[in-house]
Amino acid sequence: NAGVMQNPRHLVRRRGQEARLRCSPMKGHSHVYWYRQLPEEGLKFMVYLQKENIIDESGMPKERFSAEFPKEGPSILRIQQVVRGDSAAYFCASSPGQGMETQYFGPGTRLLVL
Amino acid sequence: DQQVKQNSPSLSVQEGRISILNCDYTNSMFDYFLWYKKYPAEGPTFLISISSIKDKNEDGRFTVFLNKSAKHLSLHIVPSQPGDSAVYFCAASAPQYSGGGADGLTFGKGTHLIIQP
């Protein structure tokens, strides 16, 4: 019974490169959430997706960041032209549906921008 | 504008005693509250949750109390064990499209619990 899977666990990029973070939800879960955690901070909501739909992206930066959850395959968080300030831990969570439901988190991807 | 606040960055408790972690919130639209535990370099692990229609939920050594009028919740761990040493995050959610904010969870900054032998 695999939990939420994220890869890579660690990602190093130079300024201006692209970062792609992948998330496979728990089996049976169709809702995916992305969060970012900066050092010494709590997790900040970025985006909520269902299959092929972005439901809420109110926490996403307006530029360079995008997310998708295709019909087949994992959810992808894409950061274009990374800057040093993008260095953070990015966590994905999944839930079976939406509402008062627990979200289960993956191990995170630690992005370091040099 | 921090809607979920954990005012104690750290807490030290002796093994076997009770650990009490506190959390305050400002958004009256929140109706579901969760506690997560996090070890370094790992993702948050769900511990316990409570809906706003209840004032207490218990699961083994963990009990969460909710005081809606004070907009305050607390997590009690008794007895505290060395493996409980971690960062604890309080999180809250509002009904979808409630206008209360994003559809994801709103997290506090965490409290680092240290259990001393």
Short mmCIF file of N, CA and C in Angstrom, two decimals, chain B:
data_model
loop_
_atom_site.label_atom_id
_atom_site.label_comp_id
_atom_site.label_asym_id
_atom_site.label_seq_id
_atom_site.Cartn_x
_atom_site.Cartn_y
_atom_site.Cartn_z
N ASP B 1 -0.10 38.20 7.21
CA ASP B 1 -1.41 37.82 7.76
C ASP B 1 -1.43 36.31 8.01
N GLN B 2 -1.02 35.95 9.24
CA GLN B 2 -0.91 34.54 9.55
C GLN B 2 -2.22 34.06 10.16
N GLN B 3 -2.91 33.19 9.48
CA GLN B 3 -4.22 32.75 9.94
C GLN B 3 -4.14 31.61 10.96
N VAL B 4 -3.03 30.90 10.97
CA VAL B 4 -2.82 29.83 11.95
C VAL B 4 -1.50 30.11 12.64
N LYS B 5 -1.55 30.22 13.97
CA LYS B 5 -0.36 30.63 14.70
C LYS B 5 0.02 29.59 15.74
N GLN B 6 1.28 29.24 15.73
CA GLN B 6 1.85 28.41 16.78
C GLN B 6 2.91 29.28 17.44
N ASN B 7 2.59 29.79 18.61
CA ASN B 7 3.42 30.83 19.19
C ASN B 7 4.68 30.32 19.89
N SER B 8 4.74 29.01 20.11
CA SER B 8 5.94 28.47 20.75
C SER B 8 6.80 27.78 19.69
N PRO B 9 7.94 28.35 19.35
CA PRO B 9 8.80 27.70 18.36
C PRO B 9 9.35 26.37 18.87
N SER B 10 9.53 26.27 20.20
CA SER B 10 10.04 25.01 20.73
C SER B 10 9.47 24.75 22.12
N LEU B 11 9.50 23.47 22.48
CA LEU B 11 8.96 23.03 23.77
C LEU B 11 9.77 21.84 24.23
N SER B 12 10.22 21.89 25.48
CA SER B 12 11.01 20.78 26.03
C SER B 12 10.22 20.13 27.16
N VAL B 13 10.06 18.81 27.09
CA VAL B 13 9.25 18.06 28.06
C VAL B 13 10.02 16.82 28.48
N GLN B 14 9.86 16.47 29.73
CA GLN B 14 10.53 15.27 30.22
C GLN B 14 9.77 14.01 29.79
N GLU B 15 10.52 12.99 29.49
CA GLU B 15 9.91 11.71 29.11
C GLU B 15 8.92 11.25 30.18
N GLY B 16 7.77 10.78 29.74
CA GLY B 16 6.75 10.30 30.66
C GLY B 16 5.73 11.35 31.07
N ARG B 17 6.10 12.63 30.87
CA ARG B 17 5.18 13.71 31.24
C ARG B 17 4.25 14.02 30.07
N ILE B 18 3.34 14.97 30.29
CA ILE B 18 2.42 15.37 29.24
C ILE B 18 3.03 16.51 28.41
N SER B 19 2.90 16.40 27.09
CA SER B 19 3.28 17.48 26.19
C SER B 19 2.01 18.16 25.71
N ILE B 20 1.99 19.48 25.79
CA ILE B 20 0.83 20.25 25.33
C ILE B 20 1.30 21.26 24.29
N LEU B 21 0.82 21.08 23.07
CA LEU B 21 1.17 22.00 21.98
C LEU B 21 -0.07 22.81 21.63
N ASN B 22 0.14 24.11 21.48
CA ASN B 22 -0.98 25.02 21.28
C ASN B 22 -1.01 25.63 19.88
N CYS B 23 -2.20 26.00 19.47
CA CYS B 23 -2.40 26.56 18.15
C CYS B 23 -3.60 27.52 18.20
N ASP B 24 -3.45 28.70 17.62
CA ASP B 24 -4.54 29.67 17.54
C ASP B 24 -4.83 29.98 16.08
N TYR B 25 -6.07 30.28 15.78
CA TYR B 25 -6.42 30.63 14.40
C TYR B 25 -7.31 31.85 14.39
N THR B 26 -7.35 32.52 13.25
CA THR B 26 -8.12 33.75 13.16
C THR B 26 -9.30 33.63 12.19
N ASN B 27 -9.24 32.68 11.28
CA ASN B 27 -10.26 32.57 10.24
C ASN B 27 -11.46 31.76 10.75
N SER B 28 -12.58 32.41 10.94
CA SER B 28 -13.76 31.73 11.48
C SER B 28 -14.38 30.74 10.49
N MET B 29 -13.92 30.75 9.24
CA MET B 29 -14.43 29.79 8.25
C MET B 29 -13.78 28.41 8.38
N PHE B 30 -12.68 28.33 9.09
CA PHE B 30 -12.03 27.02 9.26
C PHE B 30 -12.99 26.07 9.98
N ASP B 31 -13.12 24.85 9.43
CA ASP B 31 -14.03 23.90 10.06
C ASP B 31 -13.39 22.52 10.26
N TYR B 32 -12.13 22.40 9.92
CA TYR B 32 -11.46 21.10 10.07
C TYR B 32 -10.01 21.39 10.42
N PHE B 33 -9.52 20.71 11.44
CA PHE B 33 -8.19 21.01 11.97
C PHE B 33 -7.39 19.71 12.08
N LEU B 34 -6.11 19.82 11.79
CA LEU B 34 -5.27 18.62 11.78
C LEU B 34 -3.94 18.93 12.47
N TRP B 35 -3.34 17.89 13.00
CA TRP B 35 -1.98 17.98 13.52
C TRP B 35 -1.11 17.01 12.73
N TYR B 36 0.06 17.52 12.32
CA TYR B 36 1.04 16.71 11.62
C TYR B 36 2.34 16.74 12.41
N LYS B 37 3.06 15.65 12.28
CA LYS B 37 4.37 15.52 12.91
C LYS B 37 5.40 15.43 11.79
N LYS B 38 6.52 16.08 11.97
CA LYS B 38 7.51 16.07 10.88
C LYS B 38 8.91 15.88 11.44
N TYR B 39 9.59 14.88 10.87
CA TYR B 39 11.01 14.68 11.16
C TYR B 39 11.81 15.39 10.08
N PRO B 40 13.07 15.75 10.38
CA PRO B 40 13.91 16.40 9.37
C PRO B 40 14.01 15.56 8.10
N ALA B 41 13.99 16.20 6.98
CA ALA B 41 14.16 15.57 5.67
C ALA B 41 13.05 14.56 5.33
N GLU B 42 11.93 14.65 6.02
CA GLU B 42 10.78 13.79 5.69
C GLU B 42 9.54 14.66 5.49
N GLY B 43 8.51 14.07 4.90
CA GLY B 43 7.26 14.79 4.76
C GLY B 43 6.47 14.75 6.06
N PRO B 44 5.50 15.65 6.21
CA PRO B 44 4.64 15.64 7.40
C PRO B 44 3.84 14.34 7.48
N THR B 45 3.71 13.82 8.68
CA THR B 45 2.92 12.61 8.92
C THR B 45 1.67 12.99 9.69
N PHE B 46 0.53 12.57 9.18
CA PHE B 46 -0.73 12.89 9.84
C PHE B 46 -0.81 12.22 11.21
N LEU B 47 -1.25 12.99 12.21
CA LEU B 47 -1.40 12.45 13.56
C LEU B 47 -2.86 12.29 13.95
N ILE B 48 -3.58 13.40 13.93
CA ILE B 48 -4.94 13.40 14.45
C ILE B 48 -5.65 14.63 13.91
N SER B 49 -6.97 14.54 13.80
CA SER B 49 -7.74 15.67 13.30
C SER B 49 -9.01 15.86 14.12
N ILE B 50 -9.66 16.99 13.91
CA ILE B 50 -10.92 17.26 14.59
C ILE B 50 -11.76 18.17 13.73
N SER B 51 -13.05 17.89 13.65
CA SER B 51 -13.93 18.80 12.93
C SER B 51 -14.53 19.78 13.92
N SER B 52 -15.06 20.88 13.37
CA SER B 52 -15.52 21.96 14.24
C SER B 52 -16.79 21.62 15.01
N ILE B 53 -17.41 20.48 14.68
CA ILE B 53 -18.62 20.11 15.43
C ILE B 53 -18.27 19.38 16.72
N LYS B 54 -16.99 19.09 16.90
CA LYS B 54 -16.55 18.40 18.10
C LYS B 54 -15.66 19.32 18.93
N ASP B 55 -15.46 18.96 20.19
CA ASP B 55 -14.50 19.72 20.98
C ASP B 55 -13.34 18.86 21.48
N LYS B 56 -13.41 17.58 21.16
CA LYS B 56 -12.33 16.69 21.60
C LYS B 56 -12.28 15.47 20.70
N ASN B 57 -11.06 15.04 20.41
CA ASN B 57 -10.87 13.79 19.68
C ASN B 57 -9.63 13.10 20.23
N GLU B 58 -9.77 11.82 20.48
CA GLU B 58 -8.70 11.09 21.15
C GLU B 58 -8.29 9.90 20.31
N ASP B 59 -6.97 9.67 20.26
CA ASP B 59 -6.45 8.50 19.54
C ASP B 59 -5.19 8.05 20.25
N GLY B 60 -5.35 7.04 21.09
CA GLY B 60 -4.19 6.53 21.83
C GLY B 60 -3.62 7.59 22.76
N ARG B 61 -2.33 7.87 22.58
CA ARG B 61 -1.68 8.86 23.45
C ARG B 61 -1.97 10.30 23.04
N PHE B 62 -2.64 10.47 21.92
CA PHE B 62 -2.86 11.82 21.37
C PHE B 62 -4.32 12.24 21.54
N THR B 63 -4.49 13.46 22.06
CA THR B 63 -5.82 14.04 22.19
C THR B 63 -5.77 15.46 21.67
N VAL B 64 -6.74 15.81 20.84
CA VAL B 64 -6.83 17.19 20.36
C VAL B 64 -8.09 17.81 20.95
N PHE B 65 -7.93 19.02 21.46
CA PHE B 65 -9.03 19.79 22.03
C PHE B 65 -9.27 21.02 21.18
N LEU B 66 -10.54 21.33 20.94
CA LEU B 66 -10.89 22.51 20.15
C LEU B 66 -11.80 23.42 20.95
N ASN B 67 -11.41 24.67 21.06
CA ASN B 67 -12.24 25.69 21.72
C ASN B 67 -12.60 26.71 20.65
N LYS B 68 -13.79 26.56 20.07
CA LYS B 68 -14.17 27.40 18.94
C LYS B 68 -14.32 28.86 19.34
N SER B 69 -14.86 29.10 20.51
CA SER B 69 -15.10 30.50 20.91
C SER B 69 -13.78 31.24 21.07
N ALA B 70 -12.75 30.52 21.51
CA ALA B 70 -11.43 31.14 21.66
C ALA B 70 -10.58 30.99 20.41
N LYS B 71 -11.08 30.27 19.43
CA LYS B 71 -10.31 29.96 18.21
C LYS B 71 -8.94 29.37 18.59
N HIS B 72 -9.01 28.34 19.39
CA HIS B 72 -7.79 27.75 19.94
C HIS B 72 -7.91 26.23 19.92
N LEU B 73 -6.83 25.58 19.54
CA LEU B 73 -6.79 24.13 19.70
C LEU B 73 -5.45 23.72 20.29
N SER B 74 -5.49 22.55 20.90
CA SER B 74 -4.26 22.06 21.52
C SER B 74 -4.14 20.56 21.28
N LEU B 75 -2.91 20.11 21.25
CA LEU B 75 -2.59 18.69 21.11
C LEU B 75 -1.92 18.24 22.41
N HIS B 76 -2.48 17.21 23.02
CA HIS B 76 -1.90 16.64 24.23
C HIS B 76 -1.31 15.28 23.91
N ILE B 77 -0.09 15.07 24.34
CA ILE B 77 0.56 13.78 24.16
C ILE B 77 0.93 13.27 25.55
N VAL B 78 0.34 12.10 25.89
CA VAL B 78 0.66 11.58 27.22
C VAL B 78 0.63 10.06 27.20
N PRO B 79 1.66 9.38 27.73
CA PRO B 79 2.89 9.98 28.20
C PRO B 79 3.82 10.29 27.02
N SER B 80 4.65 11.30 27.16
CA SER B 80 5.59 11.66 26.09
C SER B 80 6.72 10.63 26.03
N GLN B 81 7.12 10.31 24.79
CA GLN B 81 8.17 9.32 24.56
C GLN B 81 9.29 9.95 23.73
N PRO B 82 10.49 9.42 23.80
CA PRO B 82 11.61 10.00 23.03
C PRO B 82 11.31 10.11 21.53
N GLY B 83 10.59 9.13 20.99
CA GLY B 83 10.26 9.16 19.56
C GLY B 83 9.30 10.26 19.18
N ASP B 84 8.74 10.93 20.17
CA ASP B 84 7.82 12.05 19.89
C ASP B 84 8.59 13.32 19.55
N SER B 85 9.89 13.32 19.74
CA SER B 85 10.69 14.51 19.42
C SER B 85 10.63 14.76 17.92
N ALA B 86 10.08 15.90 17.55
CA ALA B 86 9.86 16.24 16.14
C ALA B 86 9.28 17.65 16.09
N VAL B 87 9.04 18.13 14.88
CA VAL B 87 8.32 19.39 14.72
C VAL B 87 6.84 19.07 14.48
N TYR B 88 5.98 19.74 15.21
CA TYR B 88 4.54 19.51 15.10
C TYR B 88 3.88 20.71 14.44
N PHE B 89 3.12 20.43 13.40
CA PHE B 89 2.42 21.50 12.68
C PHE B 89 0.92 21.37 12.92
N CYS B 90 0.31 22.50 13.19
CA CYS B 90 -1.12 22.62 13.25
C CYS B 90 -1.58 23.10 11.87
N ALA B 91 -2.68 22.55 11.36
CA ALA B 91 -3.18 22.96 10.04
C ALA B 91 -4.70 23.06 10.09
N ALA B 92 -5.26 23.88 9.21
CA ALA B 92 -6.70 24.09 9.20
C ALA B 92 -7.20 24.20 7.77
N SER B 93 -8.46 23.85 7.57
CA SER B 93 -9.05 24.01 6.24
C SER B 93 -10.45 24.60 6.36
N ALA B 94 -10.86 25.29 5.29
CA ALA B 94 -12.19 25.88 5.22
C ALA B 94 -12.96 25.17 4.11
N PRO B 95 -14.28 25.20 4.15
CA PRO B 95 -15.06 24.57 3.08
C PRO B 95 -14.70 25.17 1.73
N GLN B 96 -14.73 24.32 0.69
CA GLN B 96 -14.41 24.81 -0.64
C GLN B 96 -15.33 25.94 -1.03
N TYR B 97 -14.77 26.94 -1.67
CA TYR B 97 -15.50 28.09 -2.16
C TYR B 97 -16.19 28.87 -1.03
N SER B 98 -15.66 28.75 0.17
CA SER B 98 -16.27 29.47 1.29
C SER B 98 -15.84 30.92 1.31
N GLY B 99 -14.87 31.21 0.46
CA GLY B 99 -14.33 32.56 0.51
C GLY B 99 -13.34 32.74 1.64
N GLY B 100 -13.10 31.64 2.36
CA GLY B 100 -12.20 31.75 3.49
C GLY B 100 -10.74 31.63 3.10
N GLY B 101 -10.49 31.39 1.86
CA GLY B 101 -9.09 31.27 1.47
C GLY B 101 -8.89 30.14 0.49
N ALA B 102 -7.67 29.72 0.33
CA ALA B 102 -7.33 28.68 -0.62
C ALA B 102 -7.95 27.35 -0.21
N ASP B 103 -8.04 26.44 -1.17
CA ASP B 103 -8.62 25.14 -0.90
C ASP B 103 -7.65 24.18 -0.25
N GLY B 104 -6.42 24.57 -0.10
CA GLY B 104 -5.48 23.71 0.59
C GLY B 104 -5.52 23.97 2.08
N LEU B 105 -4.63 23.29 2.79
CA LEU B 105 -4.50 23.49 4.23
C LEU B 105 -3.68 24.74 4.51
N THR B 106 -4.03 25.42 5.61
CA THR B 106 -3.25 26.54 6.09
C THR B 106 -2.48 26.07 7.31
N PHE B 107 -1.17 26.18 7.25
CA PHE B 107 -0.31 25.65 8.30
C PHE B 107 0.22 26.75 9.22
N GLY B 108 0.45 26.36 10.49
CA GLY B 108 1.25 27.19 11.37
C GLY B 108 2.72 26.95 11.08
N LYS B 109 3.58 27.68 11.79
CA LYS B 109 5.02 27.58 11.53
C LYS B 109 5.66 26.41 12.26
N GLY B 110 4.92 25.76 13.12
CA GLY B 110 5.43 24.57 13.78
C GLY B 110 6.01 24.83 15.16
N THR B 111 5.97 23.79 15.97
CA THR B 111 6.61 23.79 17.28
C THR B 111 7.54 22.60 17.35
N HIS B 112 8.78 22.86 17.70
CA HIS B 112 9.77 21.79 17.82
C HIS B 112 9.68 21.21 19.23
N LEU B 113 9.18 19.99 19.33
CA LEU B 113 9.04 19.31 20.62
C LEU B 113 10.28 18.48 20.88
N ILE B 114 10.86 18.68 22.05
CA ILE B 114 12.05 17.91 22.45
C ILE B 114 11.69 17.16 23.71
N ILE B 115 11.80 15.84 23.64
CA ILE B 115 11.52 15.00 24.80
C ILE B 115 12.84 14.63 25.45
N GLN B 116 12.98 15.03 26.68
CA GLN B 116 14.24 14.78 27.39
C GLN B 116 14.14 13.50 28.22
N PRO B 117 15.20 12.68 28.20
CA PRO B 117 15.16 11.43 28.97
C PRO B 117 15.21 11.68 30.47
#
